[in-house]
Amino acid sequence: MKNAMPKNSTQTKAEKLREDFPILKTMVRGTPLVYLDSAATSQRPSQVLAAYCLFCQSHNANVHRGIHSLGEQATDRYEAARERVASFIGAPSKHTVIFTRGTTESINLVCYSYANKFLKRGDIIVLTPMEHHANLVPWQLVANITGAKLRYWPMKPDGTLDMSATNDILKPPVKMVALTHISNVLGTINPVTEITAAAHAIGAKVLIDGAQAVPHISVNVSEIGCDFYAFSGHKMCGPTGIGVLWGREELLEEMDPFMTGGEMIQEVFLDHSTWNEIPYKFEPGTPPIGEAVSLGAAVNYLSDVGMDWIEKHDHKLAAYALERLSSEEGIEIYGPLNGERGALISFNVEGIHPHDLATLLDRDGIAVRAGHHCAQPLMRQLGVPATARASFYLYNLHEEIDQLMEGIHRAKEVLAYAR
Amino acid sequence: MKNAMPKNSTQTKAEKLREDFPILKTMVRGTPLVYLDSAATSQRPSQVLAAYCLFCQSHNANVHRGIHSLGEQATDRYEAARERVASFIGAPSKHTVIFTRGTTESINLVCYSYANKFLKRGDIIVLTPMEHHANLVPWQLVANITGAKLRYWPMKPDGTLDMSATNDILKPPVKMVALTHISNVLGTINPVTEITAAAHAIGAKVLIDGAQAVPHISVNVSEIGCDFYAFSGHKMCGPTGIGVLWGREELLEEMDPFMTGGEMIQEVFLDHSTWNEIPYKFEPGTPPIGEAVSLGAAVNYLSDVGMDWIEKHDHKLAAYALERLSSEEGIEIYGPLNGERGALISFNVEGIHPHDLATLLDRDGIAVRAGHHCAQPLMRQLGVPATARASFYLYNLHEEIDQLMEGIHRAKEVLAYAR
Amino acid sequence: MPDDLYGEILLDHNRYPRNFGALESPTVHVEGKNPLCGDELALDLVFDGDSLKEIRFKGQGCAIAMASTSMMTEMLKGKSAQEIREWIERFKNFMRDGGALPDDADMGDLEALSGISKLPVRVKCALLAWTTMEEGLKQLAKK
Amino acid sequence: MPDDLYGEILLDHNRYPRNFGALESPTVHVEGKNPLCGDELALDLVFDGDSLKEIRFKGQGCAIAMASTSMMTEMLKGKSAQEIREWIERFKNFMRDGGALPDDADMGDLEALSGISKLPVRVKCALLAWTTMEEGLKQLAKK
Ligand SMILES: Cc1ncc(COP(=O)(O)O)c(C=O)c1O
Ligand SMILES: Cc1ncc(COP(=O)(O)O)c(C=O)c1O
């Protein structure tokens, strides 16, 4: 099987890129690791780790407040990372890029600082049934606090949003639309530009959860036209402990701070305080400095590899996996089947609980995710307790999908049709 | 001068420890770095960086949700770090250790999840005039939201709390006492155990900001008896992007979540959700995994060096700096003069603005901090716009204090008595 | 290790679960679930005084959850509430202690679950039956 | 570089600030501060029509803030509002562009501040006088 796979244009480059990821040479129970869980967290190339180490060993200091050279160097590098990120996502200015811990904090920030302040009883918040808990639970609390109501965009059987419902869904008093750019379960790529335009037409604001998009496709927040865009470092070859909230400048200016403390203030008196300018208003205390520098390096890495190339490679892998999985008996696949999808596939093998499948695949060194993928409401809608999910990234190879299929065959031998 | 300094017992070990910190060999404008700004952020030993790199290159995966081996390894290491931290601070159980981004987030978490829920109009929150903005501004917002009032503990001219005022300060309706363990400006070590006992006697809860304590003295939250204890990784030889909130189990159980999203939930429905158990209830989304592992390594490093030794070494450095600075003409020193203080000294040189002093010292490679140190109300009470601050840690040497003094002399030649 | 994990005995219990189904008028009906896994379980218990006369279960879950439940029903049938409590403790320790066999009792088929104790994320699958049973005993005590 | 920074000219302005003090009945009184530094500045401006006839300042701050203010008062005295606006822009660019001298004007003593542009944290000290002056012009326009 392995030898039968025709090489293709992106394959050669991917093989080369793997050199940058020493962890991919890890042995699991005696077999080489096949890492198909990048949607949960990606691996980090040596270049990014090296940038982190260089910072720690040569420029480490606290930022913004230090007059000494080391403090200046640290601040320069921290702010340069912000600039890199801003240009990577097409932000109109670097001041609109806020460093957070991750997508989850970014969305919570919008909920606390924007939604709790500006939404009110009777307003409607539109979500989709495919949201990650990070873009769902915070809105439930906003609804509790403000009296706004949640409305869910209907989804078609193929796991795409029913766009024919747009006019029914997007009408006053909808004030907020929060949706994922790419679903971490279905792989659906939502038409965020179109939805943003429709939402703006009725005066609603739009937040996009880009956790699964920024690592995989080239994203330009200005072209999308949205109001907030959130993503995480650890899914895009960067470190844990850092993420980004991009926000429209006027909105960021109007918002109250979320967390308070040092650095985000202008003046502090015993009984009250005034706030620093954006983005610092939203970055209280010592920020994740080394992590930001490292995210900047990840952005450089992705740019060097080329987002176009990544998108193409991802697409080929997903299409091949889709082809292999759908030509196999007893496998149910969730999400769009036409290839218009992100680099991940959720599926179930008849008669095998996904947890058992994941455990059995792990025996062969194959790391897939199994569970609800932080999307319990979606699982209920799909009518399954859980799914298995294989997700791909720039370092994955076609051969690894073959290995996945072989693993599934072995798992079937052990367990399938058991009950 | 350098040769005249008698070596002492801790000096030899400190010289040896410096090998672990390659950044200390950095040259600044041609002279070797003298890093006297560890109170802002400490430097990180190679061992801690190595632990981080090992994790990234061999065990990197998302935690808690992964069935595959890498996911298990990552979870094991993340939870082992929690256990190390718990035992380092004498926490009764590891479930009471919550990983946050830093002291600032830890305190904000208590304000949002505990104080906003349990304080009410008429209640009093006791603070001290020496609080860092991180333990001041969040309480101002709590006061705004709940209607509780702030009360400040009076401070004596020597920068210690006036303990004779205890009965006046701590009486109903005081419900919360939030104070720093060691002041980041004055170096004052507050009697937190005594204050906790007095606060508990009137039914008030106690939060201690340990950002400057945990790195420098051995802290046992069970012995102190407090309710919450907050600190940061980056000031204790660990990385940025991680900190800790320790909380009393009963209180953590009663509290609502702060941020919401994945991992902190139990069940999510379209319209509501239920929460996971502690500490996960307070750790939404992907946590700073590599940073936690690295903090665990920092705790190991500090334990290996020995907190007793660190305390002794710190103490010697502070005493020597105090001696040198106070025998110099035209220098005002803030905080206790009796040597009962943390490893930092704030001061001003007559006729030289601290910013100019810091810039001039930087010319000699000496990194000190100058500014309000995130304590503007304290600056006002001291009657100065800013101070210079030299802070010490396990890798500092007596010679470096001599270099500081020489630098101050040169700065005086350039600027002092200028106006 | 997963090879042992999905060994003959476990697979047999998964394929042919013992005491599967429901009971007409159980003394206690108790449900348990593992929301993080999506595992769900319903136990019907008939007690004769202090003694578990009949037990049946229904539910969905992974092979480990199913097998553990099936094995549990076999092991506990006929035991007294006190003995059941001891077995729950014993099984929890078995999972916690890396699958070391207790020296005070014969684990029977449960021995086949030993490998699970080394897979922390799967331990909760094996425990579901037992924590649900624990809840059942609490309900019994309230009667 | 800090050696040039605290050169003779800067130190002279710091030691003997020009136009220090207050004016009796200024056309505009404007205050500025740098809360993050604790620097504070008050400017008294007397305009004769469009032209800055008199300027005095008081305040506290670092040597850089003091010298920059002193130099500014010398440079702007006698200038028209429009010229002042141009000078404010010119000085901001001077700080922003790493201290490159503009080719459309002689910076005079201000040249001595060139090194500051390389110390981002200190730039705001040098700018305080100029942003306060900018605010002063806004107030003038409202009169
Ligand atoms: C006493 C004190 N509290 C709180 C903080 C804030 O810590 P962080 O910036 O790591 O959140 C600091 C350090 O800046 C501090 O010294
Ligand atoms: C679509 C989506 N949104 C949000 C998140 C949460 O990101 P994080 O855990 O980095 O905060 C994830 C990843 O887990 C995701 O896939």
Short mmCIF file of N, CA and C in Angstrom, two decimals, chain B residues 60-117:
data_model
loop_
_atom_site.label_atom_id
_atom_site.label_comp_id
_atom_site.label_asym_id
_atom_site.label_seq_id
_atom_site.Cartn_x
_atom_site.Cartn_y
_atom_site.Cartn_z
N ASN B 60 4.93 16.90 23.59
CA ASN B 60 3.93 17.95 23.34
C ASN B 60 2.62 17.41 22.79
N ALA B 61 1.54 17.70 23.49
CA ALA B 61 0.20 17.36 23.04
C ALA B 61 -0.76 18.15 23.90
N ASN B 62 -2.02 18.16 23.53
CA ASN B 62 -2.97 18.82 24.40
C ASN B 62 -3.28 17.90 25.58
N VAL B 63 -3.75 18.48 26.68
CA VAL B 63 -3.91 17.69 27.91
C VAL B 63 -5.35 17.28 28.13
N HIS B 64 -5.50 16.25 28.98
CA HIS B 64 -6.80 15.85 29.52
C HIS B 64 -7.72 15.17 28.52
N ARG B 65 -7.66 15.57 27.26
CA ARG B 65 -8.66 15.05 26.36
C ARG B 65 -8.12 13.95 25.45
N GLY B 66 -6.79 13.78 25.45
CA GLY B 66 -6.20 12.88 24.48
C GLY B 66 -6.09 11.46 24.98
N ILE B 67 -6.53 10.54 24.16
CA ILE B 67 -6.43 9.13 24.53
C ILE B 67 -5.07 8.58 24.11
N HIS B 68 -4.42 9.24 23.15
CA HIS B 68 -3.16 8.70 22.65
C HIS B 68 -2.00 8.94 23.63
N SER B 69 -0.91 8.22 23.39
CA SER B 69 0.21 8.21 24.34
C SER B 69 0.78 9.59 24.58
N LEU B 70 0.93 10.36 23.51
CA LEU B 70 1.50 11.69 23.66
C LEU B 70 0.59 12.54 24.56
N GLY B 71 -0.70 12.41 24.36
CA GLY B 71 -1.66 13.14 25.19
C GLY B 71 -1.55 12.74 26.66
N GLU B 72 -1.34 11.46 26.87
CA GLU B 72 -1.16 10.97 28.25
C GLU B 72 0.11 11.52 28.87
N GLN B 73 1.18 11.51 28.07
CA GLN B 73 2.46 12.00 28.59
C GLN B 73 2.35 13.48 28.94
N ALA B 74 1.69 14.24 28.07
CA ALA B 74 1.55 15.66 28.33
C ALA B 74 0.72 15.89 29.60
N THR B 75 -0.38 15.13 29.71
CA THR B 75 -1.24 15.29 30.89
C THR B 75 -0.49 14.92 32.16
N ASP B 76 0.23 13.81 32.11
CA ASP B 76 1.03 13.39 33.27
C ASP B 76 1.96 14.50 33.72
N ARG B 77 2.66 15.10 32.77
CA ARG B 77 3.66 16.11 33.11
C ARG B 77 3.00 17.39 33.60
N TYR B 78 1.88 17.72 32.99
CA TYR B 78 1.15 18.92 33.43
C TYR B 78 0.67 18.73 34.86
N GLU B 79 0.11 17.56 35.14
CA GLU B 79 -0.42 17.32 36.48
C GLU B 79 0.71 17.12 37.51
N ALA B 80 1.82 16.58 37.05
CA ALA B 80 2.96 16.44 37.96
C ALA B 80 3.47 17.81 38.37
N ALA B 81 3.43 18.76 37.44
CA ALA B 81 3.86 20.13 37.77
C ALA B 81 2.93 20.71 38.84
N ARG B 82 1.65 20.44 38.69
CA ARG B 82 0.69 20.93 39.68
C ARG B 82 1.04 20.35 41.07
N GLU B 83 1.38 19.07 41.06
CA GLU B 83 1.70 18.41 42.32
C GLU B 83 2.96 19.01 42.95
N ARG B 84 3.96 19.28 42.11
CA ARG B 84 5.20 19.88 42.61
C ARG B 84 4.93 21.25 43.21
N VAL B 85 4.14 22.04 42.51
CA VAL B 85 3.81 23.38 43.01
C VAL B 85 3.04 23.26 44.33
N ALA B 86 2.08 22.35 44.37
CA ALA B 86 1.28 22.17 45.59
C ALA B 86 2.18 21.87 46.78
N SER B 87 3.13 20.97 46.59
CA SER B 87 3.94 20.62 47.75
C SER B 87 4.94 21.74 48.07
N PHE B 88 5.35 22.49 47.05
CA PHE B 88 6.28 23.61 47.28
C PHE B 88 5.66 24.68 48.17
N ILE B 89 4.37 24.90 48.04
CA ILE B 89 3.73 25.96 48.84
C ILE B 89 2.89 25.38 49.98
N GLY B 90 3.06 24.09 50.24
CA GLY B 90 2.35 23.48 51.37
C GLY B 90 0.84 23.43 51.20
N ALA B 91 0.39 23.29 49.95
CA ALA B 91 -1.06 23.19 49.72
C ALA B 91 -1.54 21.82 50.18
N PRO B 92 -2.71 21.77 50.81
CA PRO B 92 -3.20 20.49 51.32
C PRO B 92 -3.50 19.48 50.22
N SER B 93 -3.85 19.95 49.02
CA SER B 93 -4.08 18.99 47.94
C SER B 93 -3.80 19.67 46.62
N LYS B 94 -3.48 18.85 45.62
CA LYS B 94 -3.12 19.45 44.34
C LYS B 94 -4.32 20.06 43.63
N HIS B 95 -5.51 19.64 44.01
CA HIS B 95 -6.71 20.18 43.36
C HIS B 95 -6.96 21.63 43.72
N THR B 96 -6.24 22.13 44.71
CA THR B 96 -6.44 23.52 45.13
C THR B 96 -5.46 24.46 44.44
N VAL B 97 -4.64 23.90 43.56
CA VAL B 97 -3.68 24.71 42.81
C VAL B 97 -4.23 24.95 41.40
N ILE B 98 -4.52 26.20 41.09
CA ILE B 98 -5.07 26.55 39.77
C ILE B 98 -3.98 27.25 38.97
N PHE B 99 -3.76 26.79 37.76
CA PHE B 99 -2.79 27.47 36.90
C PHE B 99 -3.48 28.63 36.19
N THR B 100 -2.85 29.80 36.27
CA THR B 100 -3.37 31.00 35.62
C THR B 100 -2.24 31.57 34.76
N ARG B 101 -2.43 32.79 34.21
CA ARG B 101 -1.33 33.39 33.47
C ARG B 101 -0.32 34.06 34.39
N GLY B 102 -0.75 34.44 35.60
CA GLY B 102 0.16 35.11 36.51
C GLY B 102 -0.60 35.65 37.70
N THR B 103 0.11 36.33 38.57
CA THR B 103 -0.50 36.90 39.77
C THR B 103 -1.72 37.73 39.41
N THR B 104 -1.58 38.54 38.36
CA THR B 104 -2.67 39.44 37.98
C THR B 104 -3.94 38.66 37.67
N GLU B 105 -3.83 37.61 36.86
CA GLU B 105 -5.03 36.83 36.56
C GLU B 105 -5.54 36.13 37.81
N SER B 106 -4.63 35.64 38.64
CA SER B 106 -5.06 34.94 39.86
C SER B 106 -5.94 35.84 40.71
N ILE B 107 -5.50 37.09 40.89
CA ILE B 107 -6.27 38.01 41.72
C ILE B 107 -7.58 38.38 41.04
N ASN B 108 -7.54 38.62 39.74
CA ASN B 108 -8.77 38.91 39.01
C ASN B 108 -9.77 37.77 39.12
N LEU B 109 -9.26 36.55 39.10
CA LEU B 109 -10.13 35.38 39.22
C LEU B 109 -10.89 35.44 40.56
N VAL B 110 -10.17 35.72 41.63
CA VAL B 110 -10.82 35.79 42.95
C VAL B 110 -11.84 36.93 42.97
N CYS B 111 -11.48 38.05 42.34
CA CYS B 111 -12.41 39.19 42.33
C CYS B 111 -13.69 38.85 41.57
N TYR B 112 -13.54 38.26 40.39
CA TYR B 112 -14.72 37.95 39.59
C TYR B 112 -15.52 36.80 40.21
N SER B 113 -14.83 35.74 40.61
CA SER B 113 -15.54 34.51 40.95
C SER B 113 -15.91 34.41 42.42
N TYR B 114 -15.11 35.04 43.26
CA TYR B 114 -15.46 35.01 44.67
C TYR B 114 -16.09 36.33 45.11
N ALA B 115 -15.32 37.42 44.99
CA ALA B 115 -15.75 38.69 45.59
C ALA B 115 -17.04 39.21 44.96
N ASN B 116 -17.13 39.21 43.64
CA ASN B 116 -18.34 39.73 43.00
C ASN B 116 -19.57 38.90 43.37
N LYS B 117 -19.34 37.65 43.73
CA LYS B 117 -20.47 36.80 44.09
C LYS B 117 -20.85 36.96 45.57
#
